[in-house]
Coordinates of N, CA and C in Angstrom, one line a residue:
X1 N -8.4 -6.3 25.4 CA -8.6 -4.6 24.4 C -7.0 -4.2 24.6
X2 N -6.0 -4.5 25.5 CA -4.3 -4.9 25.7 C -3.7 -4.8 24.3
X3 N -4.5 -5.5 23.4 CA -3.2 -5.9 21.6 C -4.1 -4.6 21.6
X4 N -5.4 -4.6 21.1 CA -6.1 -3.1 20.4 C -5.6 -2.2 21.0
X5 N -5.2 -1.9 21.7 CA -4.5 -0.3 22.6 C -3.3 -0.6 22.1
X6 N -2.4 -1.4 22.5 CA -1.6 -1.6 22.0 C -0.7 -1.1 20.3
X7 N -1.4 -2.5 19.9 CA -1.2 -2.1 18.7 C -1.6 -0.7 17.6
X8 N -2.6 0.5 18.7 CA -2.7 1.9 18.1 C -1.6 2.6 18.6
X9 N -1.3 2.2 19.2 CA -0.2 3.1 20.4 C 1.1 2.6 19.6
X10 N 1.0 1.4 18.4 CA 2.6 0.8 17.9 C 3.5 0.7 19.2
X11 N 3.1 -0.2 20.4 CA 3.7 -0.8 21.4 C 4.4 -2.6 20.9
X12 N 5.4 -2.5 21.9 CA 5.4 -3.9 21.5 C 4.7 -4.7 21.9
X13 N 4.0 -5.7 22.0 CA 3.1 -6.4 23.0 C 3.7 -7.6 24.1
X14 N 4.8 -7.4 23.7 CA 6.0 -8.1 24.9 C 6.8 -6.8 25.6
X15 N 6.5 -6.1 25.9 CA 7.2 -5.5 26.3 C 6.5 -4.7 28.1
X16 N 6.4 -5.2 29.1 CA 5.8 -4.5 29.9 C 5.3 -3.0 29.7
X17 N 4.2 -2.4 30.1 CA 3.7 -0.9 29.6 C 3.5 -0.2 31.1
X18 N 4.3 1.0 31.6 CA 4.0 1.2 32.6 C 3.1 2.7 31.5
X19 N 2.2 3.1 32.5 CA 1.3 4.3 31.8 C 0.7 5.7 33.0
X20 N 0.8 6.3 32.7 CA 0.5 7.5 33.7 C -0.7 8.0 32.7
X21 N -1.8 8.8 33.3 CA -2.5 10.0 33.1 C -3.0 11.1 33.9
X22 N -2.5 11.8 33.1 CA -2.6 12.9 34.0 C -2.7 14.3 33.2
X23 N -2.0 15.4 34.0 CA -1.4 16.7 33.9 C 0.0 16.4 34.0
X24 N 0.4 17.1 33.1 CA 2.3 17.4 33.2 C 2.8 18.1 34.0
X25 N 2.7 18.7 35.5 CA 3.1 20.1 36.0 C 4.1 18.8 37.1
X26 N 4.5 19.8 38.0 CA 5.5 20.0 38.9 C 4.6 18.9 39.7
X27 N 3.6 19.7 40.5 CA 2.6 18.6 41.8 C 2.4 16.9 41.3
X28 N 2.4 16.7 40.1 CA 1.8 15.6 39.7 C 2.7 14.3 39.6
X29 N 4.2 15.1 39.5 CA 5.6 14.6 40.1 C 6.0 13.7 38.9
X30 N 5.6 14.4 37.6 CA 5.9 13.8 36.2 C 7.7 14.0 36.0
X31 N 8.3 14.6 36.5 CA 9.4 14.8 36.4 C 10.3 13.9 36.9
X32 N 9.8 13.5 38.6 CA 10.3 12.5 39.1 C 10.1 10.9 38.5
X33 N 9.1 10.7 38.2 CA 8.4 9.5 36.8 C 9.5 9.2 36.4
X34 N 10.0 10.5 35.2 CA 10.8 10.5 34.3 C 12.2 9.8 34.7
X35 N 12.7 10.8 36.1 CA 14.3 10.2 36.4 C 13.9 9.0 37.6
X36 N 12.8 8.3 38.0 CA 12.7 7.3 38.4 C 13.0 6.2 36.9
X37 N 12.0 6.5 35.5 CA 12.4 5.8 34.4 C 13.9 5.6 34.2
X38 N 14.5 6.8 34.3 CA 15.8 6.4 34.1 C 16.7 5.0 34.8
X39 N 16.7 5.8 36.1 CA 16.9 4.8 36.6 C 16.5 3.0 36.5
X40 N 15.5 2.8 36.5 CA 15.6 1.3 35.7 C 16.1 1.1 34.5
X41 N 16.0 2.2 33.4 CA 16.7 1.6 32.1 C 18.2 1.6 33.1
X42 N 19.1 2.0 33.9 CA 20.5 1.9 34.2 C 20.5 0.5 34.8
X43 N 19.1 0.1 35.4 CA 19.2 -1.1 36.1 C 18.8 -1.9 35.1
X44 N 19.0 -2.2 33.6 CA 18.6 -3.1 32.5 C 17.2 -3.2 32.6
X45 N 16.5 -2.8 33.3 CA 15.0 -3.3 33.3 C 13.9 -2.5 32.0
X46 N 13.2 -4.2 31.5 CA 12.4 -4.7 30.4 C 11.0 -3.4 30.4
X47 N 10.8 -2.1 30.2 CA 9.7 -1.9 30.1 C 9.7 -0.5 29.1
X48 N 8.5 -0.2 29.2 CA 8.0 1.3 28.1 C 6.9 2.1 29.1
X49 N 6.5 3.1 29.1 CA 6.8 4.7 29.5 C 5.5 4.6 28.6
X50 N 4.3 4.8 29.1 CA 3.2 5.2 27.9 C 3.1 6.5 28.7
X51 N 2.9 7.8 28.7 CA 2.5 9.2 29.3 C 2.1 9.8 28.3
X52 N 0.5 9.9 29.2 CA -0.8 10.4 28.1 C -1.0 11.3 29.2
X53 N -1.5 12.7 28.5 CA -1.5 14.4 29.0 C -1.1 14.7 28.2
X54 N -1.1 16.4 29.2 CA -0.5 17.7 28.4 C 0.3 19.0 29.7
X55 N 0.6 20.1 29.5 CA 1.4 19.9 28.8 C 2.8 19.2 28.5
X56 N 2.8 18.8 27.5 CA 4.0 17.8 27.2 C 5.1 18.1 26.8
X57 N 5.4 19.3 26.1 CA 6.7 19.6 25.8 C 7.6 19.4 27.1
X58 N 7.4 20.0 28.2 CA 9.2 20.2 28.9 C 9.1 18.7 29.6
X59 N 8.0 18.0 29.6 CA 8.2 16.3 29.9 C 9.3 15.8 28.6
X60 N 8.4 16.2 27.3 CA 10.1 15.8 26.0 C 11.2 15.6 25.9
X61 N 11.1 17.6 26.8 CA 12.9 17.9 26.6 C 13.6 17.4 27.9
X62 N 12.5 16.9 28.9 CA 13.2 16.4 30.0 C 14.0 15.0 29.9
X63 N 12.8 13.9 29.2 CA 12.8 13.0 28.3 C 14.0 12.9 27.7
X64 N 14.0 14.0 26.6 CA 15.4 14.1 25.6 C 17.0 14.5 26.7
X65 N 16.7 15.0 28.1 CA 17.8 15.4 28.4 C 18.2 14.6 29.1
X66 N 17.6 13.5 29.9 CA 18.1 12.1 30.5 C 18.3 11.0 29.6
X67 N 18.4 11.0 28.3 CA 18.2 10.3 27.1 C 17.7 9.0 27.7
X68 N 16.2 9.0 27.8 CA 15.8 8.1 27.9 C 14.1 8.1 26.3
X69 N 13.9 8.5 25.6 CA 13.1 9.1 24.7 C 12.3 7.8 23.9
X70 N 13.4 7.2 24.0 CA 13.0 5.6 23.5 C 12.5 4.4 24.1
X71 N 12.7 5.0 25.6 CA 11.2 4.1 26.4 C 10.1 4.9 26.6
X72 N 10.0 5.8 25.8 CA 9.0 6.5 26.6 C 7.8 7.1 25.0
X73 N 6.4 7.1 25.3 CA 5.3 7.6 24.4 C 4.3 8.8 25.1
X74 N 4.8 9.5 24.8 CA 3.7 10.4 24.6 C 2.6 10.6 23.7
X75 N 1.3 11.1 24.5 CA 0.6 10.6 23.3 C -0.3 12.1 22.9
X76 N 0.1 13.3 24.4 CA -0.7 14.1 24.4 C -2.3 14.0 24.6
X77 N -3.1 15.5 24.5 CA -4.2 15.1 25.4 C -5.0 14.0 24.9
X78 N -5.8 12.9 26.1 CA -6.1 12.0 25.3 C -7.8 12.6 26.3
X79 N -8.7 12.0 25.3 CA -10.3 12.4 25.6 C -10.7 11.1 27.0
X80 N -11.5 11.9 27.5 CA -11.6 11.3 28.4 C -12.5 10.1 28.0
X81 N -13.5 9.4 26.8 CA -14.1 8.2 26.4 C -13.2 7.6 25.3
X82 N -11.2 8.1 25.0 CA -10.4 7.1 24.7 C -9.6 6.7 26.0
X83 N -9.9 7.0 27.7 CA -9.0 6.7 28.3 C -8.9 4.7 28.3
X84 N -10.2 4.8 29.1 CA -10.3 3.4 29.4 C -9.5 2.3 28.5
X85 N -9.7 2.7 26.3 CA -9.0 1.8 26.0 C -7.8 1.8 26.3
X86 N -7.3 3.0 25.6 CA -5.7 3.3 26.1 C -4.7 3.0 27.3
X87 N -5.5 3.5 28.9 CA -5.1 2.6 29.5 C -4.7 0.9 29.7
X88 N -6.0 0.5 28.8 CA -5.9 -0.5 28.9 C -4.5 -1.5 28.3
X89 N -3.8 -0.4 27.6 CA -2.5 -0.8 27.3 C -1.3 -1.3 28.0
X90 N -1.8 -0.7 29.6 CA -0.4 -0.8 30.6 C -0.9 -2.4 31.1
X91 N 0.9 -2.6 31.3 CA 0.6 -3.6 32.9 C 0.6 -3.2 34.3
X92 N 0.8 -2.1 34.4 CA 0.9 -1.8 35.8 C 0.5 0.4 35.8
X93 N -0.1 1.0 36.1 CA 0.0 2.6 36.4 C 0.9 3.0 37.6
X94 N 0.8 4.3 36.8 CA 1.6 5.0 38.4 C 1.2 6.5 38.9
X95 N 1.3 6.7 40.1 CA 0.5 8.1 40.3 C 1.7 9.0 41.3
X96 N 2.7 9.7 40.3 CA 3.6 10.1 41.3 C 3.8 11.4 41.9
X97 N 2.2 11.9 41.9 CA 1.9 13.2 42.6 C 2.4 13.2 44.3
X98 N 3.2 14.6 44.4 CA 3.4 14.8 45.7 C 2.6 15.8 46.1
X99 N 1.3 15.7 46.3 CA 0.5 16.9 46.5 C 0.1 15.9 47.8
X100 N -0.1 16.5 49.3 CA -0.8 15.6 50.2 C -1.9 15.8 50.4
X101 N -2.2 17.0 49.7 CA -3.8 17.7 51.1 C -5.1 17.7 49.7
X102 N -4.0 17.4 47.9 CA -5.1 17.1 47.3 C -5.9 15.5 46.6
X103 N -6.9 14.9 46.6 CA -7.4 14.2 46.0 C -6.2 13.4 44.8
X104 N -6.8 12.4 44.4 CA -6.3 11.9 43.6 C -7.2 11.3 42.7
X105 N -7.7 11.4 41.9 CA -9.4 11.3 41.1 C -8.3 10.4 39.9
X106 N -7.2 10.2 40.0 CA -6.9 9.2 38.3 C -6.7 8.2 39.0
X107 N -6.5 7.7 40.0 CA -6.1 6.3 41.2 C -7.8 5.3 40.8
X108 N -8.8 6.3 41.0 CA -10.3 5.2 40.5 C -10.3 5.3 38.8
X109 N -9.8 5.9 38.1 CA -9.8 5.2 37.2 C -9.1 4.4 37.2
X110 N -7.1 3.9 37.2 CA -6.8 3.2 37.0 C -7.1 1.9 37.6
X111 N -8.2 2.3 38.8 CA -8.6 1.0 39.4 C -9.3 -0.2 38.4
X112 N -10.8 1.1 38.2 CA -11.7 0.7 37.3 C -11.4 0.2 35.8
X113 N -10.0 0.0 35.3 CA -9.4 -0.4 34.8 C -8.5 -1.9 34.8
X114 N -8.6 -2.3 36.2 CA -8.0 -3.3 36.4 C -6.3 -3.2 36.8
X115 N -6.3 -1.5 36.8 CA -4.4 -1.9 36.7 C -3.7 -1.5 38.2
X116 N -3.0 -2.5 38.4 CA -2.1 -2.1 39.3 C -1.7 -0.9 39.1
X117 N -1.1 -0.4 40.7 CA -0.7 0.9 40.7 C 0.5 1.2 42.1
X118 N 1.1 2.2 41.5 CA 2.2 2.5 42.5 C 1.7 4.3 42.5
X119 N 2.3 4.4 43.5 CA 1.8 5.8 44.1 C 2.7 6.2 45.2
X120 N 2.9 7.5 45.5 CA 3.2 8.1 46.8 C 2.5 7.6 47.8
X121 N 3.9 7.4 48.6 CA 2.5 6.7 50.4 C 2.1 8.1 50.7
X122 N 0.6 8.4 50.6 CA 0.0 9.4 51.8 C -1.0 8.8 51.8
X123 N -1.8 9.7 52.5 CA -3.1 9.3 53.2 C -4.0 9.2 52.4
X124 N -4.2 9.7 51.6 CA -5.4 10.0 50.4 C -5.3 8.5 49.5
X125 N -3.7 8.3 48.8 CA -3.9 7.0 48.3 C -4.0 6.0 48.5
X126 N -3.7 6.0 50.2 CA -3.9 5.1 50.6 C -5.1 4.5 51.4
X127 N -6.0 5.6 51.0 CA -7.8 5.6 51.5 C -7.9 4.6 50.4
X128 N -7.5 5.3 49.0 CA -8.0 4.6 47.6 C -7.6 3.3 47.6
X129 N -6.2 3.1 47.7 CA -5.8 1.5 47.1 C -5.7 0.6 48.4
X130 N -5.7 0.6 49.1 CA -5.9 0.0 50.2 C -4.6 -0.6 50.6
X131 N -4.6 -2.0 50.7 CA -3.4 -2.6 51.2 C -3.1 -3.8 49.6
X132 N -3.3 -3.0 48.7 CA -3.3 -3.4 47.2 C -2.4 -2.6 46.3
X133 N -2.5 -1.5 47.0 CA -1.1 -0.2 46.1 C 0.3 -0.3 47.1
X134 N 1.2 -0.3 45.9 CA 2.3 -0.1 46.0 C 2.6 1.2 46.4
X135 N 3.3 1.6 47.4 CA 3.5 2.4 47.8 C 5.2 2.9 48.1
X136 N 5.6 4.2 47.1 CA 6.8 4.5 47.6 C 6.7 5.8 48.4
X137 N 8.2 6.0 48.8 CA 8.1 7.1 50.3 C 8.0 8.4 49.4
X138 N 7.0 9.1 49.8 CA 6.8 10.6 49.4 C 7.7 11.1 48.8
X139 N 7.8 11.6 47.6 CA 9.1 12.2 46.5 C 10.1 11.4 46.3
X140 N 10.4 10.6 47.1 CA 11.4 10.0 46.7 C 11.8 9.4 44.9
X141 N 12.5 9.1 44.8 CA 13.0 8.6 43.4 C 13.5 7.5 43.3
X142 N 14.3 6.9 44.2 CA 15.0 6.5 44.0 C 13.8 5.1 44.6
X143 N 13.0 5.3 45.6 CA 11.8 4.5 46.1 C 10.7 4.3 44.8
X144 N 10.4 5.2 44.5 CA 9.9 4.8 43.3 C 10.4 4.4 42.2
X145 N 11.2 4.2 41.6 CA 12.4 3.5 40.5 C 12.0 2.0 41.6
X146 N 12.0 1.7 42.8 CA 12.4 0.3 43.1 C 10.8 -0.1 43.2
X147 N 9.7 0.9 43.6 CA 8.6 0.2 43.7 C 8.0 0.0 42.4
X148 N 8.6 0.6 41.2 CA 8.6 -0.3 39.8 C 9.0 -1.5 39.3
X149 N 10.4 -0.9 39.7 CA 11.1 -2.2 39.9 C 10.3 -3.7 40.3
X150 N 9.9 -3.7 41.3 CA 9.4 -4.9 42.2 C 8.6 -5.2 41.5
X151 N 7.4 -3.8 40.7 CA 6.2 -4.8 40.4 C 6.5 -5.4 38.9
X152 N 7.1 -4.7 38.4 CA 7.0 -5.4 37.1 C 7.9 -6.8 37.2
X153 N 8.8 -7.2 38.3 CA 9.6 -8.9 38.3 C 8.5 -9.7 38.3
X154 N 6.8 -9.9 37.8 CA 6.0 -10.3 38.4 C 5.1 -9.7 38.3
X155 N 4.7 -10.4 36.4 CA 3.4 -9.7 36.2 C 2.6 -10.4 36.1
X156 N 2.2 -11.8 36.7 CA 0.8 -12.7 37.0 C 0.7 -12.1 38.4
X157 N 1.8 -11.7 39.8 CA 1.3 -10.8 41.3 C 0.3 -9.7 40.3
X158 N 1.0 -8.5 39.6 CA 0.7 -7.7 38.9 C -1.0 -7.8 38.2
X159 N -1.5 -8.8 38.2 CA -2.6 -9.2 37.2 C -3.9 -9.6 38.4
X160 N -2.9 -10.4 39.5 CA -4.3 -10.3 40.4 C -4.3 -9.2 41.6
X161 N -3.1 -8.3 41.8 CA -3.3 -7.1 41.9 C -4.4 -6.5 41.5
X162 N -4.6 -5.8 40.3 CA -4.9 -5.3 39.8 C -6.1 -5.9 39.5
X163 N -7.0 -7.4 39.6 CA -8.1 -7.9 39.6 C -8.6 -7.1 41.2
X164 N -7.9 -7.6 42.0 CA -7.9 -6.8 43.7 C -8.8 -5.6 43.5
X165 N -8.0 -4.4 42.7 CA -7.5 -3.3 43.2 C -9.5 -2.3 42.4
X166 N -9.9 -3.5 41.2 CA -10.8 -3.2 40.6 C -12.3 -3.7 40.9
X167 N -12.2 -4.5 42.4 CA -13.3 -5.2 42.9 C -13.6 -4.0 44.1
X168 N -12.2 -3.5 44.8 CA -12.5 -2.7 45.3 C -13.1 -1.2 45.0
X169 N -12.8 -0.9 43.9 CA -13.3 0.7 43.3 C -14.7 -0.2 42.8
X170 N -15.2 -0.8 42.5 CA -16.4 -1.4 42.0 C -17.3 -1.3 43.2
X171 N -16.9 -2.0 44.8 CA -17.3 -2.6 45.7 C -17.4 -0.9 46.8
X172 N -16.8 -0.1 46.4 CA -16.3 1.1 47.2 C -16.5 2.3 47.0
X173 N -16.5 2.6 45.9 CA -16.4 4.1 44.9 C -17.0 4.0 43.6
X174 N -17.7 2.8 43.3 CA -18.9 3.2 41.9 C -19.9 4.1 42.7
X175 N -20.3 4.7 41.4 CA -21.5 5.4 41.7 C -22.7 4.5 42.4
X176 N -23.1 3.1 42.2 CA -24.0 2.3 43.3 C -23.5 2.1 44.4
X177 N -22.2 1.9 45.0 CA -21.8 2.0 46.0 C -21.9 2.9 46.7
X178 N -21.8 4.8 46.0 CA -21.9 5.9 46.8 C -23.9 6.4 46.9
X179 N -23.7 5.8 46.2 CA -26.1 5.9 46.3 C -26.5 5.3 47.2
X180 N -25.2 4.1 47.5 CA -26.2 3.5 48.8 C -25.4 3.8 50.2
X181 N -24.5 4.2 49.9 CA -24.3 5.2 50.9 C -24.9 6.4 51.3
X182 N -25.3 6.9 50.0 CA -26.3 8.0 50.7 C -27.7 7.6 51.3
X183 N -28.1 6.8 50.1 CA -29.7 6.5 51.1 C -29.0 6.0 52.2
X184 N -28.2 5.3 52.8 CA -28.2 4.9 54.0 C -27.9 6.3 54.9
X185 N -27.1 7.3 54.9 CA -27.3 8.8 55.5 C -28.7 9.2 55.6
X186 N -29.5 9.2 54.4 CA -30.7 9.8 54.4 C -31.5 9.1 55.6
X187 N -31.6 7.8 55.2 CA -32.6 7.2 56.3 C -32.0 7.0 57.5
X188 N -31.1 7.7 58.7 CA -30.6 7.7 59.6 C -30.7 8.9 60.0
X189 N -31.0 10.1 58.8 CA -31.5 11.1 59.7 C -33.1 11.2 59.2
X190 N -33.9 10.5 58.5 CA -35.3 10.5 58.6 C -35.7 10.1 60.1
X191 N -34.8 8.4 60.3 CA -35.4 8.3 61.4 C -35.3 9.1 62.9
X192 N -33.9 9.8 62.9 CA -33.7 10.9 63.7 C -34.8 12.1 63.9
X193 N -35.3 12.4 62.5 CA -36.3 13.1 62.9 C -37.7 13.0 63.4
X194 N -38.1 11.3 63.4 CA -39.5 10.9 63.9 C -39.5 11.0 65.3

């Protein structure tokens, strides 16, 4: 699917792709991501950033201001049905969300697609990603850039990490796993009632 997705998007098959899927607003940290991309370019890192979401005009403007537009593709709004294919274009997913009190559901989608993930170090992100998440200091552009750069340095290690995250999401967070947990709770409640 990666080849199909990259052909559909017009992305070079040899260039590592970092994907982001979600809203483009300040608490999602997309401005920090674009600034980190600028730092990766300054370091000479070869990559392309695939930004899927909306509203995109302010992000497009920031990418233009940072002179990184040639390294970024904006797709606009992506349907839920198209998301898995488009996410498969990536080698690495990123969630620069700066909220520490809100869940981060996009991580589950990334994990289900077998993508390794860079995210800010928050309790919610650690709960979902466990030991296979790649964590940057919350709100730090420099540390986000460092994590992305380190991750891109070894694509085979990234694939292994992505497979482990896929196994983790299936074992702990899939519908089947959640149903089993719910049945166990009901079983314990029924046993107490007797």
